[in-house]
PDB file of C-alpha atoms in Angstrom:
ATOM      1  CA  MET I 157     -28.551   9.677  55.944  1.00 55.00           C
ATOM      2  CA  PHE I 158     -29.954   8.422  52.825  1.00 54.00           C
ATOM      3  CA  PRO I 159     -33.633   7.488  52.572  1.00 59.00           C
ATOM      4  CA  ALA I 160     -34.500   3.560  52.532  1.00 57.00           C
ATOM      5  CA  ARG I 161     -35.769   3.946  48.943  1.00 56.00           C
ATOM      6  CA  VAL I 162     -32.468   5.255  47.592  1.00 51.00           C
ATOM      7  CA  LEU I 163     -30.553   2.671  49.613  1.00 52.00           C
ATOM      8  CA  ALA I 164     -32.981  -0.135  48.276  1.00 57.00           C
ATOM      9  CA  GLY I 165     -32.532   1.083  44.587  1.00 54.00           C
ATOM     10  CA  ALA I 166     -28.572   1.110  44.775  1.00 51.00           C
ATOM     11  CA  PRO I 167     -28.054  -2.629  43.930  1.00 54.00           C
ATOM     12  CA  LEU I 168     -30.531  -2.532  41.040  1.00 51.00           C
ATOM     13  CA  ALA I 169     -28.535   0.858  39.653  1.00 47.00           C
ATOM     14  CA  LEU I 170     -25.235  -1.448  40.128  1.00 43.00           C
ATOM     15  CA  VAL I 171     -26.895  -4.307  38.086  1.00 41.00           C
ATOM     16  CA  ILE I 172     -28.152  -1.956  35.296  1.00 43.00           C
ATOM     17  CA  LEU I 173     -24.660  -0.285  34.963  1.00 42.00           C
ATOM     18  CA  ALA I 174     -22.830  -3.638  34.848  1.00 45.00           C
ATOM     19  CA  LEU I 175     -25.128  -5.063  32.150  1.00 44.00           C
ATOM     20  CA  SER I 176     -25.049  -1.843  30.039  1.00 45.00           C
ATOM     21  CA  GLY I 177     -21.384  -2.291  29.465  1.00 45.00           C
ATOM     22  CA  CYS I 178     -20.252   0.457  31.575  1.00 44.00           C
ATOM     23  CA  SER I 179     -17.943  -1.862  33.601  1.00 43.00           C
ATOM     24  CA  SER I 180     -17.004  -4.041  30.405  1.00 43.00           C
ATOM     25  CA  HIS I 181     -13.783  -2.267  29.922  1.00 48.00           C
ATOM     26  CA  TRP I 182     -12.325  -4.492  32.881  1.00 58.00           C
ATOM     27  CA  GLY I 183     -13.215  -7.477  30.886  1.00 76.00           C
ATOM     28  CA  CYS I 184     -12.502  -6.568  27.230  1.00 87.00           C
ATOM     29  CA  ALA I 185      -9.471  -8.645  25.998  1.00 86.00           C
ATOM     30  CA  ASP I 186      -7.917  -9.164  22.582  1.00 81.00           C
ATOM     31  CA  THR I 187      -6.076 -12.369  21.491  1.00 84.00           C
ATOM     32  CA  THR I 188      -4.791 -13.283  18.091  1.00 84.00           C
ATOM     33  CA  ALA I 189      -5.183 -16.696  16.635  1.00 86.00           C
ATOM     34  CA  GLU I 190      -2.401 -19.019  15.594  1.00 88.00           C
ATOM     35  CA  ARG I 191      -1.542 -19.288  11.876  1.00 91.00           C
ATOM     36  CA  GLY I 192      -2.621 -22.571  10.601  1.00 91.00           C
ATOM     37  CA  GLU I 193      -0.575 -24.825   8.446  1.00 94.00           C
ATOM     38  CA  ALA I 194      -0.291 -23.460   4.662  1.00 95.00           C
ATOM     39  CA  GLY I 195      -0.973 -26.105   1.889  1.00 96.00           C
ATOM     40  CA  VAL I 196      -2.134 -26.399  -1.557  1.00 97.00           C
ATOM     41  CA  ARG I 197      -5.534 -27.568  -0.172  1.00 97.00           C
ATOM     42  CA  VAL I 198      -6.515 -26.655   3.413  1.00 97.00           C
ATOM     43  CA  ARG I 199      -9.728 -26.964   5.686  1.00 96.00           C
ATOM     44  CA  VAL I 200     -10.642 -23.344   6.386  1.00 95.00           C
ATOM     45  CA  GLU I 201     -10.874 -22.794  10.176  1.00 94.00           C
ATOM     46  CA  ASP I 202     -12.408 -19.815  12.300  1.00 90.00           C
ATOM     47  CA  THR I 203     -10.313 -17.902  14.807  1.00 86.00           C
ATOM     48  CA  SER I 204     -10.814 -20.935  17.539  1.00 85.00           C
ATOM     49  CA  GLY I 205      -9.007 -23.392  14.963  1.00 86.00           C
ATOM     50  CA  GLN I 206     -12.501 -24.911  14.281  1.00 89.00           C
ATOM     51  CA  PRO I 207     -13.110 -26.213  10.690  1.00 90.00           C
ATOM     52  CA  LEU I 208     -15.819 -24.130   8.884  1.00 91.00           C
ATOM     53  CA  GLY I 209     -16.815 -26.965   6.776  1.00 93.00           C
ATOM     54  CA  VAL I 210     -15.100 -25.319   3.708  1.00 95.00           C
ATOM     55  CA  THR I 211     -11.959 -26.202   1.862  1.00 96.00           C
ATOM     56  CA  ALA I 212      -9.717 -23.887  -0.191  1.00 97.00           C
ATOM     57  CA  GLU I 213      -7.403 -25.210  -2.877  1.00 97.00           C
ATOM     58  CA  VAL I 214      -4.840 -23.973  -5.264  1.00 98.00           C
ATOM     59  CA  VAL I 215      -6.071 -25.788  -8.544  1.00 97.00           C
ATOM     60  CA  ASP I 216      -3.037 -24.391 -10.692  1.00 97.00           C
ATOM     61  CA  TRP I 217      -0.683 -21.600 -11.204  1.00 98.00           C
ATOM     62  CA  ARG I 218       1.633 -20.536 -13.878  1.00 97.00           C
ATOM     63  CA  LEU I 219       4.225 -17.598 -14.529  1.00 97.00           C
ATOM     64  CA  GLU I 220       3.009 -15.101 -17.278  1.00 96.00           C
ATOM     65  CA  PRO I 221       2.659 -11.380 -17.879  1.00 95.00           C
ATOM     66  CA  HIS I 222      -0.414  -9.845 -16.597  1.00 93.00           C
ATOM     67  CA  PRO I 223      -2.562  -8.892 -19.546  1.00 92.00           C
ATOM     68  CA  GLN I 224      -3.084  -5.344 -18.169  1.00 94.00           C
ATOM     69  CA  VAL I 225       0.477  -4.640 -17.452  1.00 92.00           C
ATOM     70  CA  PRO I 226       2.512  -6.988 -19.689  1.00 93.00           C
ATOM     71  CA  SER I 227       5.704  -4.458 -19.556  1.00 92.00           C
ATOM     72  CA  GLU I 228       6.047  -5.623 -15.855  1.00 91.00           C
ATOM     73  CA  GLY I 229       6.974  -8.998 -16.904  1.00 93.00           C
ATOM     74  CA  ASP I 230       6.038 -12.408 -15.333  1.00 95.00           C
ATOM     75  CA  GLN I 231       3.688 -12.586 -12.355  1.00 96.00           C
ATOM     76  CA  VAL I 232       2.054 -15.420 -10.731  1.00 97.00           C
ATOM     77  CA  HIS I 233      -1.344 -16.399 -12.255  1.00 98.00           C
ATOM     78  CA  PHE I 234      -3.160 -18.974 -10.123  1.00 98.00           C
ATOM     79  CA  HIS I 235      -6.691 -20.487  -9.895  1.00 98.00           C
ATOM     80  CA  TYR I 236      -8.421 -21.416  -6.713  1.00 97.00           C
ATOM     81  CA  ARG I 237     -11.519 -23.273  -5.648  1.00 97.00           C
ATOM     82  CA  PHE I 238     -13.712 -23.210  -2.633  1.00 96.00           C
ATOM     83  CA  ASP I 239     -15.733 -26.360  -1.542  1.00 95.00           C
ATOM     84  CA  GLY I 240     -18.688 -25.869   0.943  1.00 91.00           C
ATOM     85  CA  ALA I 241     -18.782 -22.280   0.661  1.00 89.00           C
ATOM     86  CA  GLY I 242     -22.139 -20.014   0.191  1.00 78.00           C
ATOM     87  CA  GLU I 243     -22.219 -18.173  -2.973  1.00 71.00           C
ATOM     88  CA  THR I 244     -22.828 -14.563  -1.604  1.00 70.00           C
ATOM     89  CA  SER I 245     -20.724 -14.730   1.552  1.00 73.00           C
ATOM     90  CA  GLY I 246     -18.244 -17.283   2.781  1.00 83.00           C
ATOM     91  CA  PRO I 247     -14.526 -17.478   4.050  1.00 93.00           C
ATOM     92  CA  ALA I 248     -11.489 -15.645   2.581  1.00 93.00           C
ATOM     93  CA  VAL I 249      -8.036 -16.891   3.018  1.00 96.00           C
ATOM     94  CA  ASP I 250      -4.469 -15.695   2.207  1.00 96.00           C
ATOM     95  CA  ALA I 251      -2.838 -17.297  -0.799  1.00 97.00           C
ATOM     96  CA  CYS I 252       0.904 -16.952  -1.061  1.00 98.00           C
ATOM     97  CA  ALA I 253       3.530 -17.579  -3.820  1.00 98.00           C
ATOM     98  CA  VAL I 254       6.543 -19.422  -2.078  1.00 98.00           C
ATOM     99  CA  ASP I 255      10.065 -20.342  -2.844  1.00 97.00           C
ATOM    100  CA  LYS I 256      11.315 -23.896  -2.549  1.00 97.00           C
ATOM    101  CA  GLU I 257      11.760 -23.360   1.417  1.00 97.00           C
ATOM    102  CA  ARG I 258       8.325 -22.287   1.800  1.00 97.00           C
ATOM    103  CA  VAL I 259       9.212 -18.474   2.268  1.00 97.00           C
ATOM    104  CA  ALA I 260       6.374 -16.244   1.083  1.00 97.00           C
ATOM    105  CA  LEU I 261       7.385 -14.176  -1.938  1.00 97.00           C
ATOM    106  CA  GLY I 262       3.944 -12.482  -2.191  1.00 96.00           C
ATOM    107  CA  CYS I 263       0.556 -12.819  -0.706  1.00 96.00           C
ATOM    108  CA  ARG I 264      -3.027 -11.616  -1.090  1.00 96.00           C
ATOM    109  CA  THR I 265      -6.412 -12.525   0.431  1.00 95.00           C
ATOM    110  CA  VAL I 266      -8.981 -14.409  -2.009  1.00 95.00           C
ATOM    111  CA  SER I 267     -12.690 -14.575  -1.100  1.00 94.00           C
ATOM    112  CA  SER I 268     -15.121 -17.239  -1.757  1.00 94.00           C
ATOM    113  CA  SER I 269     -17.559 -14.680  -2.316  1.00 91.00           C
ATOM    114  CA  GLU I 270     -15.574 -13.346  -5.424  1.00 91.00           C
ATOM    115  CA  ALA I 271     -15.296 -16.541  -6.984  1.00 93.00           C
ATOM    116  CA  TRP I 272     -17.869 -18.014  -9.568  1.00 93.00           C
ATOM    117  CA  SER I 273     -20.234 -20.789  -8.872  1.00 92.00           C
ATOM    118  CA  LYS I 274     -19.677 -24.045 -10.879  1.00 91.00           C
ATOM    119  CA  PRO I 275     -22.557 -26.776 -11.434  1.00 92.00           C
ATOM    120  CA  ASP I 276     -20.956 -29.149  -8.868  1.00 91.00           C
ATOM    121  CA  GLY I 277     -21.415 -26.392  -6.213  1.00 88.00           C
ATOM    122  CA  SER I 278     -17.684 -25.292  -6.010  1.00 92.00           C
ATOM    123  CA  LEU I 279     -16.937 -21.711  -6.339  1.00 95.00           C
ATOM    124  CA  THR I 280     -13.757 -20.834  -8.424  1.00 96.00           C
ATOM    125  CA  GLY I 281     -11.677 -17.925  -9.425  1.00 96.00           C
ATOM    126  CA  ASP I 282      -8.410 -16.671 -10.320  1.00 97.00           C
ATOM    127  CA  ASP I 283      -6.028 -13.958  -9.225  1.00 97.00           C
ATOM    128  CA  TRP I 284      -2.608 -12.569  -9.725  1.00 97.00           C
ATOM    129  CA  LEU I 285       0.590 -12.272  -7.330  1.00 96.00           C
ATOM    130  CA  ALA I 286       3.111  -9.874  -8.255  1.00 92.00           C
ATOM    131  CA  VAL I 287       6.571 -10.947  -6.846  1.00 95.00           C
ATOM    132  CA  GLU I 288       9.826  -9.412  -7.253  1.00 93.00           C
ATOM    133  CA  HIS I 289      11.649 -12.645  -8.412  1.00 95.00           C
ATOM    134  CA  PRO I 290       9.122 -14.790 -10.295  1.00 96.00           C
ATOM    135  CA  GLU I 291      11.932 -17.363 -11.206  1.00 96.00           C
ATOM    136  CA  GLN I 292      12.222 -18.270  -7.377  1.00 97.00           C
ATOM    137  CA  VAL I 293       8.463 -19.286  -7.258  1.00 98.00           C
ATOM    138  CA  ALA I 294       8.048 -22.897  -6.572  1.00 98.00           C
ATOM    139  CA  GLY I 295       4.335 -23.038  -5.693  1.00 98.00           C
ATOM    140  CA  VAL I 296       1.348 -21.312  -4.409  1.00 98.00           C
ATOM    141  CA  LEU I 297      -0.079 -22.190  -0.959  1.00 98.00           C
ATOM    142  CA  MET I 298      -3.348 -21.299   0.974  1.00 97.00           C
ATOM    143  CA  ILE I 299      -3.313 -20.340   4.761  1.00 96.00           C
ATOM    144  CA  PRO I 300      -6.400 -21.943   6.337  1.00 96.00           C
ATOM    145  CA  ASN I 301      -7.264 -18.984   8.637  1.00 94.00           C
ATOM    146  CA  ASP I 302     -10.531 -17.381   7.740  1.00 92.00           C
ATOM    147  CA  ARG I 303     -10.071 -13.546   7.093  1.00 89.00           C
ATOM    148  CA  SER I 304     -13.542 -12.748   6.115  1.00 86.00           C
ATOM    149  CA  TYR I 305     -14.529 -11.364   9.599  1.00 76.00           C
ATOM    150  CA  ASP I 306     -12.190  -9.551  12.087  1.00 68.00           C
ATOM    151  CA  ARG I 307     -14.082  -8.100  14.882  1.00 71.00           C
ATOM    152  CA  ARG I 308     -13.518  -4.887  16.390  1.00 79.00           C
ATOM    153  CA  THR I 309     -10.723  -4.523  19.028  1.00 79.00           C
ATOM    154  CA  CYS I 310     -11.030  -3.295  22.615  1.00 87.00           C
ATOM    155  CA  GLU I 311      -9.090  -0.237  21.464  1.00 83.00           C
ATOM    156  CA  GLN I 312     -11.709   0.511  18.779  1.00 85.00           C
ATOM    157  CA  ASP I 313     -14.683  -0.156  20.776  1.00 81.00           C
ATOM    158  CA  ILE I 314     -14.201  -1.009  24.618  1.00 84.00           C
ATOM    159  CA  LYS I 315     -18.034  -1.942  24.943  1.00 78.00           C
ATOM    160  CA  ASP I 316     -18.472  -4.330  21.919  1.00 75.00           C
ATOM    161  CA  GLY I 317     -14.905  -5.063  20.920  1.00 74.00           C
ATOM    162  CA  GLY I 318     -12.570  -7.796  21.949  1.00 75.00           C
ATOM    163  CA  GLY I 319     -12.133 -11.499  21.358  1.00 76.00           C
ATOM    164  CA  THR I 320      -9.888 -13.657  19.073  1.00 81.00           C
ATOM    165  CA  HIS I 321      -8.807 -11.979  15.704  1.00 79.00           C
ATOM    166  CA  PRO I 322      -7.350 -13.744  12.809  1.00 84.00           C
ATOM    167  CA  PRO I 323      -3.403 -13.952  12.563  1.00 86.00           C
ATOM    168  CA  LYS I 324      -1.512 -11.067  11.089  1.00 88.00           C
ATOM    169  CA  PRO I 325      -1.835 -11.414   7.117  1.00 88.00           C
ATOM    170  CA  ALA I 326       1.041 -13.499   5.719  1.00 89.00           C
ATOM    171  CA  GLY I 327       3.319 -11.191   3.818  1.00 90.00           C
ATOM    172  CA  ARG I 328       6.757 -11.407   1.929  1.00 93.00           C
ATOM    173  CA  GLY I 329       9.354 -13.227   3.929  1.00 93.00           C
ATOM    174  CA  ASP I 330       7.088 -15.100   6.217  1.00 93.00           C
ATOM    175  CA  GLN I 331       7.997 -18.720   6.677  1.00 95.00           C
ATOM    176  CA  LEU I 332       4.854 -21.075   5.788  1.00 94.00           C
TER     177      LEU I 332
END
């Protein structure tokens, strides 16, 4: 038989184990957010679909050779703008060159923290998208899902991982 002191401490030991995360593998779950509606101007949203108070916009775009690799022919050179984002940290969204049916021809993630501050408080930047058939480009769209933070998965960290993750990055061939 166990002494009364050992039995009296057993519930406390179970509570400590539960709070320490040793039992958290039963509660760790990963989910993926739905991809938001792409547009020229979007309200950036977190993984739960809530607006962050930031907008991202494609200001303009054109086809031209990249100055560092002109021999590769035309690429998509686009300018973007973030309104409501902080200068040193903020959201990142996917920008995609699309054809007339909104099929992605090429995508990349652009971050507000890599843009330059303007006197009006906006952050602006430019980037390039290499596409196989530049003549098919009909526009450049932003996807509103914030890609700046993606927590660890349950597989990576059973104790501290889990939760909702951004959708899979957009890529060539995705219907937007």
